[in-house]
Amino acid sequence: MSDGMTSQAQLPAFEVETLGESSGHCGCCGNESRRVWGMVHHQGGPTVAAYWMHWTAGHLSEPGANLDLVIGKWGDGTDAHDRVGVALVHRQLEDGTPSFMVVDADDRFSNVDLASTALKRRDVINTHLAEQVFSVVDAIYLQGSRFF
Ligand SMILES: [Zn+2]
C-alpha cells in the first residue's frame, strides 16, 4: 500500500533546509540509525513545514523510515494552533521505488510543542492537506535523498 510516489521530473516548489543530524544505534539490531531534521520553505517565500527523518541501515524496506512533519503557518503571529503534526513511513519497495504512507501520528509528536494537534491517517488522506503533505515530502525526498 502506498499513498505517493516521488515525481522525479517535477521541479520542487519548495526549498529544503537541513538544520541538523545525529546518529545512534538501533535497539533491535545495533545497526547504525540516523536522524536528520530541518525546515521546508516555499521557494523564495514563507516556511511551510519542519521535518524529522529517522531511519536505520537494513530497515529501509521494513519497517521503513519515519518522516514526521509539522506543517502549517509559521512566523510572526503564529503558534502551535496554526500547525499540525503528520507522520509518514517511507519504504523502499522491492523494485527500488520509494513510497511514502501517512500513518496515525499517535505519540510521535509528544515531545514536539510546535504543533497543537497530531493527525490520524484518516484526517489526512483524501484532503487538501494530503496534496500539500506530498508536495513537501517530494521536496524533502528529492533534495534530501543523499540521506538514504
Ligand atoms: Zn534494528
Tab-separated table of C-alpha atoms and ligand atoms in Angstrom:
chain	number	residue	atom	x	y	z
A	1	MET	CA	0.000	0.000	0.000
A	2	SER	CA	1.332	3.379	-0.952
A	3	ASP	CA	-0.071	6.887	-0.965
A	4	GLY	CA	2.545	8.598	-3.032
A	5	MET	CA	5.493	8.086	-5.282
A	6	THR	CA	8.096	10.742	-5.774
A	7	SER	CA	7.807	12.553	-9.082
A	8	GLN	CA	11.384	12.958	-10.209
A	9	ALA	CA	10.501	15.042	-13.259
A	10	GLN	CA	8.959	17.954	-11.398
A	11	LEU	CA	10.961	20.886	-10.157
A	12	PRO	CA	10.299	21.215	-6.448
A	13	ALA	CA	8.367	24.331	-5.453
A	14	PHE	CA	9.963	24.104	-2.030
A	15	GLU	CA	13.388	24.708	-0.632
A	16	VAL	CA	14.653	22.217	1.959
A	17	GLU	CA	16.976	23.497	4.674
A	18	THR	CA	18.808	20.882	6.748
A	19	LEU	CA	19.305	22.096	10.313
A	20	GLY	CA	20.973	19.136	11.967
A	21	GLU	CA	21.690	15.442	12.017
A	22	SER	CA	22.684	12.837	14.546
A	23	SER	CA	23.389	9.125	14.586
A	24	GLY	CA	22.821	6.285	17.009
A	25	HIS	CA	22.210	2.558	17.036
A	26	CYS	CA	19.005	0.617	16.511
A	27	GLY	CA	17.649	-1.002	19.666
A	28	CYS	CA	16.795	-4.257	17.885
A	29	CYS	CA	19.848	-4.987	15.725
A	30	GLY	CA	22.553	-2.477	16.646
A	31	ASN	CA	22.762	-1.159	13.076
A	32	GLU	CA	23.552	2.497	12.661
A	33	SER	CA	20.493	4.735	12.778
A	34	ARG	CA	20.370	8.319	11.621
A	35	ARG	CA	18.195	11.310	12.366
A	36	VAL	CA	18.041	14.404	10.167
A	37	TRP	CA	15.877	17.440	10.716
A	38	GLY	CA	15.226	20.738	9.030
A	39	MET	CA	12.710	23.149	7.568
A	40	VAL	CA	10.881	23.379	4.256
A	41	HIS	CA	10.211	26.806	2.746
A	42	HIS	CA	8.232	27.943	-0.263
A	43	GLN	CA	10.753	28.855	-2.956
A	44	GLY	CA	11.631	32.438	-2.017
A	45	GLY	CA	8.680	32.606	0.377
A	46	PRO	CA	7.400	31.640	3.820
A	47	THR	CA	8.140	28.465	5.756
A	48	VAL	CA	5.677	25.615	5.310
A	49	ALA	CA	6.971	22.745	7.457
A	50	ALA	CA	9.527	21.381	9.867
A	51	TYR	CA	10.616	17.767	9.411
A	52	TRP	CA	12.397	14.966	11.217
A	53	MET	CA	13.572	11.909	9.344
A	54	HIS	CA	14.734	8.799	11.196
A	55	TRP	CA	15.971	5.565	9.709
A	56	THR	CA	18.203	2.548	10.350
A	57	ALA	CA	20.502	0.777	7.915
A	58	GLY	CA	18.884	-2.545	7.000
A	59	HIS	CA	15.360	-1.381	7.874
A	60	LEU	CA	14.619	0.716	4.790
A	61	SER	CA	12.135	-1.781	3.334
A	62	GLU	CA	10.680	-2.985	6.666
A	63	PRO	CA	9.664	-1.389	8.961
A	64	GLY	CA	10.843	1.580	6.895
A	65	ALA	CA	11.966	5.074	7.806
A	66	ASN	CA	9.952	7.616	9.777
A	67	LEU	CA	9.265	11.043	8.380
A	68	ASP	CA	7.491	13.388	10.767
A	69	LEU	CA	6.198	16.753	9.566
A	70	VAL	CA	4.871	19.778	11.397
A	71	ILE	CA	3.030	21.614	8.666
A	72	GLY	CA	1.042	24.850	8.526
A	73	LYS	CA	1.665	28.545	9.119
A	74	TRP	CA	4.939	29.749	10.617
A	75	GLY	CA	6.426	33.063	11.639
A	76	ASP	CA	5.244	36.169	13.448
A	77	GLY	CA	1.792	35.923	14.975
A	78	THR	CA	1.504	32.149	14.614
A	79	ASP	CA	1.619	29.468	17.271
A	80	ALA	CA	1.184	25.715	17.631
A	81	HIS	CA	-2.551	26.004	16.819
A	82	ASP	CA	-1.654	27.078	13.269
A	83	ARG	CA	0.201	23.827	12.628
A	84	VAL	CA	-0.462	20.080	12.707
A	85	GLY	CA	1.747	17.019	13.044
A	86	VAL	CA	1.650	14.453	10.227
A	87	ALA	CA	3.571	11.171	10.440
A	88	LEU	CA	4.689	9.185	7.401
A	89	VAL	CA	6.555	5.953	6.843
A	90	HIS	CA	8.974	5.736	3.932
A	91	ARG	CA	9.675	2.348	2.418
A	92	GLN	CA	11.978	1.259	-0.330
A	93	LEU	CA	9.902	-1.129	-2.454
A	94	GLU	CA	11.397	-4.325	-3.900
A	95	ASP	CA	11.917	-2.725	-7.309
A	96	GLY	CA	13.749	0.171	-5.672
A	97	THR	CA	10.838	2.588	-5.883
A	98	PRO	CA	10.454	4.802	-2.823
A	99	SER	CA	6.982	5.096	-1.351
A	100	PHE	CA	5.508	7.155	1.446
A	101	MET	CA	2.470	6.295	3.525
A	102	VAL	CA	0.650	8.502	6.030
A	103	VAL	CA	0.212	6.736	9.379
A	104	ASP	CA	-1.530	7.662	12.628
A	105	ALA	CA	0.735	10.157	14.351
A	106	ASP	CA	-0.218	8.849	17.824
A	107	ASP	CA	2.572	9.816	20.211
A	108	ARG	CA	5.214	10.705	17.618
A	109	PHE	CA	4.792	14.405	18.417
A	110	SER	CA	4.504	14.114	22.198
A	111	ASN	CA	7.919	15.763	22.612
A	112	VAL	CA	7.229	18.438	20.000
A	113	ASP	CA	5.449	21.631	21.060
A	114	LEU	CA	5.431	23.126	17.540
A	115	ALA	CA	2.042	21.606	16.679
A	116	SER	CA	-1.088	21.541	18.832
A	117	THR	CA	-2.584	18.526	17.040
A	118	ALA	CA	-1.131	15.245	15.784
A	119	LEU	CA	-3.284	13.894	12.978
A	120	LYS	CA	-4.502	10.385	12.315
A	121	ARG	CA	-4.127	8.862	8.865
A	122	ARG	CA	-7.862	9.352	8.232
A	123	ASP	CA	-7.512	13.099	8.990
A	124	VAL	CA	-5.025	13.482	6.141
A	125	ILE	CA	-5.884	11.068	3.344
A	126	ASN	CA	-8.150	12.485	0.600
A	127	THR	CA	-7.971	16.030	1.974
A	128	HIS	CA	-6.413	19.163	0.576
A	129	LEU	CA	-3.764	18.783	3.253
A	130	ALA	CA	-2.653	15.489	1.712
A	131	GLU	CA	-1.669	17.243	-1.538
A	132	GLN	CA	0.421	19.732	0.395
A	133	VAL	CA	1.973	16.982	2.519
A	134	PHE	CA	3.059	15.033	-0.544
A	135	SER	CA	4.473	18.127	-2.285
A	136	VAL	CA	6.563	18.768	0.809
A	137	VAL	CA	7.564	15.100	1.063
A	138	ASP	CA	8.621	15.131	-2.600
A	139	ALA	CA	10.853	18.120	-1.935
A	140	ILE	CA	12.405	16.525	1.144
A	141	TYR	CA	12.998	13.294	-0.708
A	142	LEU	CA	14.476	14.896	-3.831
A	143	GLN	CA	16.636	17.442	-2.030
A	144	GLY	CA	17.456	15.191	0.901
A	145	SER	CA	17.926	11.915	-0.979
A	146	ARG	CA	21.610	11.825	-0.032
A	147	PHE	CA	20.382	10.821	3.419
A	148	PHE	CA	19.056	7.441	2.286
B	1	ZN	ZN	17.261	-2.848	14.031
